[in-house]
Amino acid sequence: AADLENKAASFNCAVAYADEETVEVFEGTVEGRLVAPRGDGGFGYDPIFEYEGQTFAELSMAAKNEISHRARALSKLASWLENGD
């Protein structure tokens, strides 16, 4: 995993809403870096994706869900559905 050390990385998510009149796409991104595996939580790339000093696998599920790329995209969708912006 030494070749993963200190490599910039990001998780990206796109969520779309469509009806007869509208198509809207909402994107969420979280920037981090690749590191040697740490932590027991999460799945997939979580042990090697570090955000602000902790890998996603080291975060609680609640903490990860607050900052994840999916949460960011869904938050934008929810805001648009509630406020139209």
Tab-separated table of C-alpha atoms in Angstrom:
chain	number	residue	atom	x	y	z
A	1	ALA	CA	0.000	0.000	0.000
A	2	ALA	CA	3.040	2.279	0.065
A	3	ASP	CA	2.291	3.306	-3.519
A	4	LEU	CA	-1.080	4.660	-2.291
A	5	GLU	CA	0.425	7.038	0.260
A	6	ASN	CA	-0.305	10.734	-0.146
A	7	LYS	CA	-2.307	10.495	-3.352
A	8	ALA	CA	-5.104	13.031	-3.788
A	9	ALA	CA	-8.499	11.406	-4.266
A	10	SER	CA	-12.168	12.248	-4.266
A	11	PHE	CA	-15.494	10.487	-4.012
A	12	ASN	CA	-18.160	11.858	-6.349
A	13	CYS	CA	-21.890	11.235	-6.511
A	14	ALA	CA	-24.581	12.478	-8.870
A	15	VAL	CA	-28.289	12.238	-8.078
A	16	ALA	CA	-30.872	13.132	-10.705
A	17	TYR	CA	-34.499	14.200	-10.514
A	18	ALA	CA	-36.710	14.146	-13.579
A	19	ASP	CA	-40.364	14.707	-14.322
A	20	GLU	CA	-42.290	15.711	-17.448
A	21	GLU	CA	-40.887	19.261	-17.364
A	22	THR	CA	-37.595	19.187	-15.488
A	23	VAL	CA	-34.312	17.358	-15.267
A	24	GLU	CA	-32.027	18.388	-12.408
A	25	VAL	CA	-28.700	16.840	-11.432
A	26	PHE	CA	-27.143	17.348	-7.999
A	27	GLU	CA	-23.504	16.520	-7.370
A	28	GLY	CA	-21.674	15.820	-4.149
A	29	THR	CA	-17.921	15.564	-3.762
A	30	VAL	CA	-15.628	14.888	-0.840
A	31	GLU	CA	-11.900	15.511	-1.293
A	32	GLY	CA	-9.320	13.421	0.499
A	33	ARG	CA	-6.267	11.310	-0.105
A	34	LEU	CA	-5.350	7.660	-0.401
A	35	VAL	CA	-3.419	6.155	2.503
A	36	ALA	CA	-2.442	2.739	3.844
A	37	PRO	CA	-5.549	0.914	5.141
A	38	ARG	CA	-6.804	1.949	8.595
A	39	GLY	CA	-10.028	1.262	10.454
A	40	ASP	CA	-12.591	-1.501	10.623
A	41	GLY	CA	-15.789	0.254	9.568
A	42	GLY	CA	-17.381	1.037	6.261
A	43	PHE	CA	-16.885	-0.878	3.050
A	44	GLY	CA	-15.094	-0.720	-0.276
A	45	TYR	CA	-12.452	1.997	-0.347
A	46	ASP	CA	-13.303	3.390	3.123
A	47	PRO	CA	-10.123	2.020	4.804
A	48	ILE	CA	-7.832	3.792	2.300
A	49	PHE	CA	-9.707	7.101	1.865
A	50	GLU	CA	-8.608	9.714	4.399
A	51	TYR	CA	-10.614	12.882	5.059
A	52	GLU	CA	-9.300	15.450	7.529
A	53	GLY	CA	-7.002	12.991	9.309
A	54	GLN	CA	-9.286	9.952	9.516
A	55	THR	CA	-10.142	7.283	7.006
A	56	PHE	CA	-13.811	6.744	6.279
A	57	ALA	CA	-13.387	3.316	7.937
A	58	GLU	CA	-12.322	5.047	11.178
A	59	LEU	CA	-15.403	7.283	11.285
A	60	SER	CA	-18.689	6.288	12.845
A	61	MET	CA	-21.420	5.593	10.320
A	62	ALA	CA	-23.247	8.737	11.501
A	63	ALA	CA	-20.159	10.935	11.023
A	64	LYS	CA	-19.429	9.452	7.601
A	65	ASN	CA	-23.035	9.925	6.510
A	66	GLU	CA	-22.874	13.630	7.405
A	67	ILE	CA	-19.863	14.339	5.171
A	68	SER	CA	-20.057	11.720	2.431
A	69	HIS	CA	-20.382	12.531	-1.239
A	70	ARG	CA	-23.778	10.826	-1.232
A	71	ALA	CA	-24.988	12.919	1.705
A	72	ARG	CA	-23.835	16.103	-0.016
A	73	ALA	CA	-25.633	15.258	-3.262
A	74	LEU	CA	-28.819	14.209	-1.449
A	75	SER	CA	-28.712	17.365	0.686
A	76	LYS	CA	-28.669	19.468	-2.481
A	77	LEU	CA	-31.609	17.478	-3.866
A	78	ALA	CA	-33.554	17.886	-0.606
A	79	SER	CA	-32.892	21.630	-0.569
A	80	TRP	CA	-34.058	21.945	-4.164
A	81	LEU	CA	-37.213	19.932	-3.469
A	82	GLU	CA	-38.003	22.075	-0.398
A	83	ASN	CA	-36.989	25.495	-1.705
A	84	GLY	CA	-36.698	25.233	-5.453
A	85	ASP	CA	-32.996	26.150	-5.358
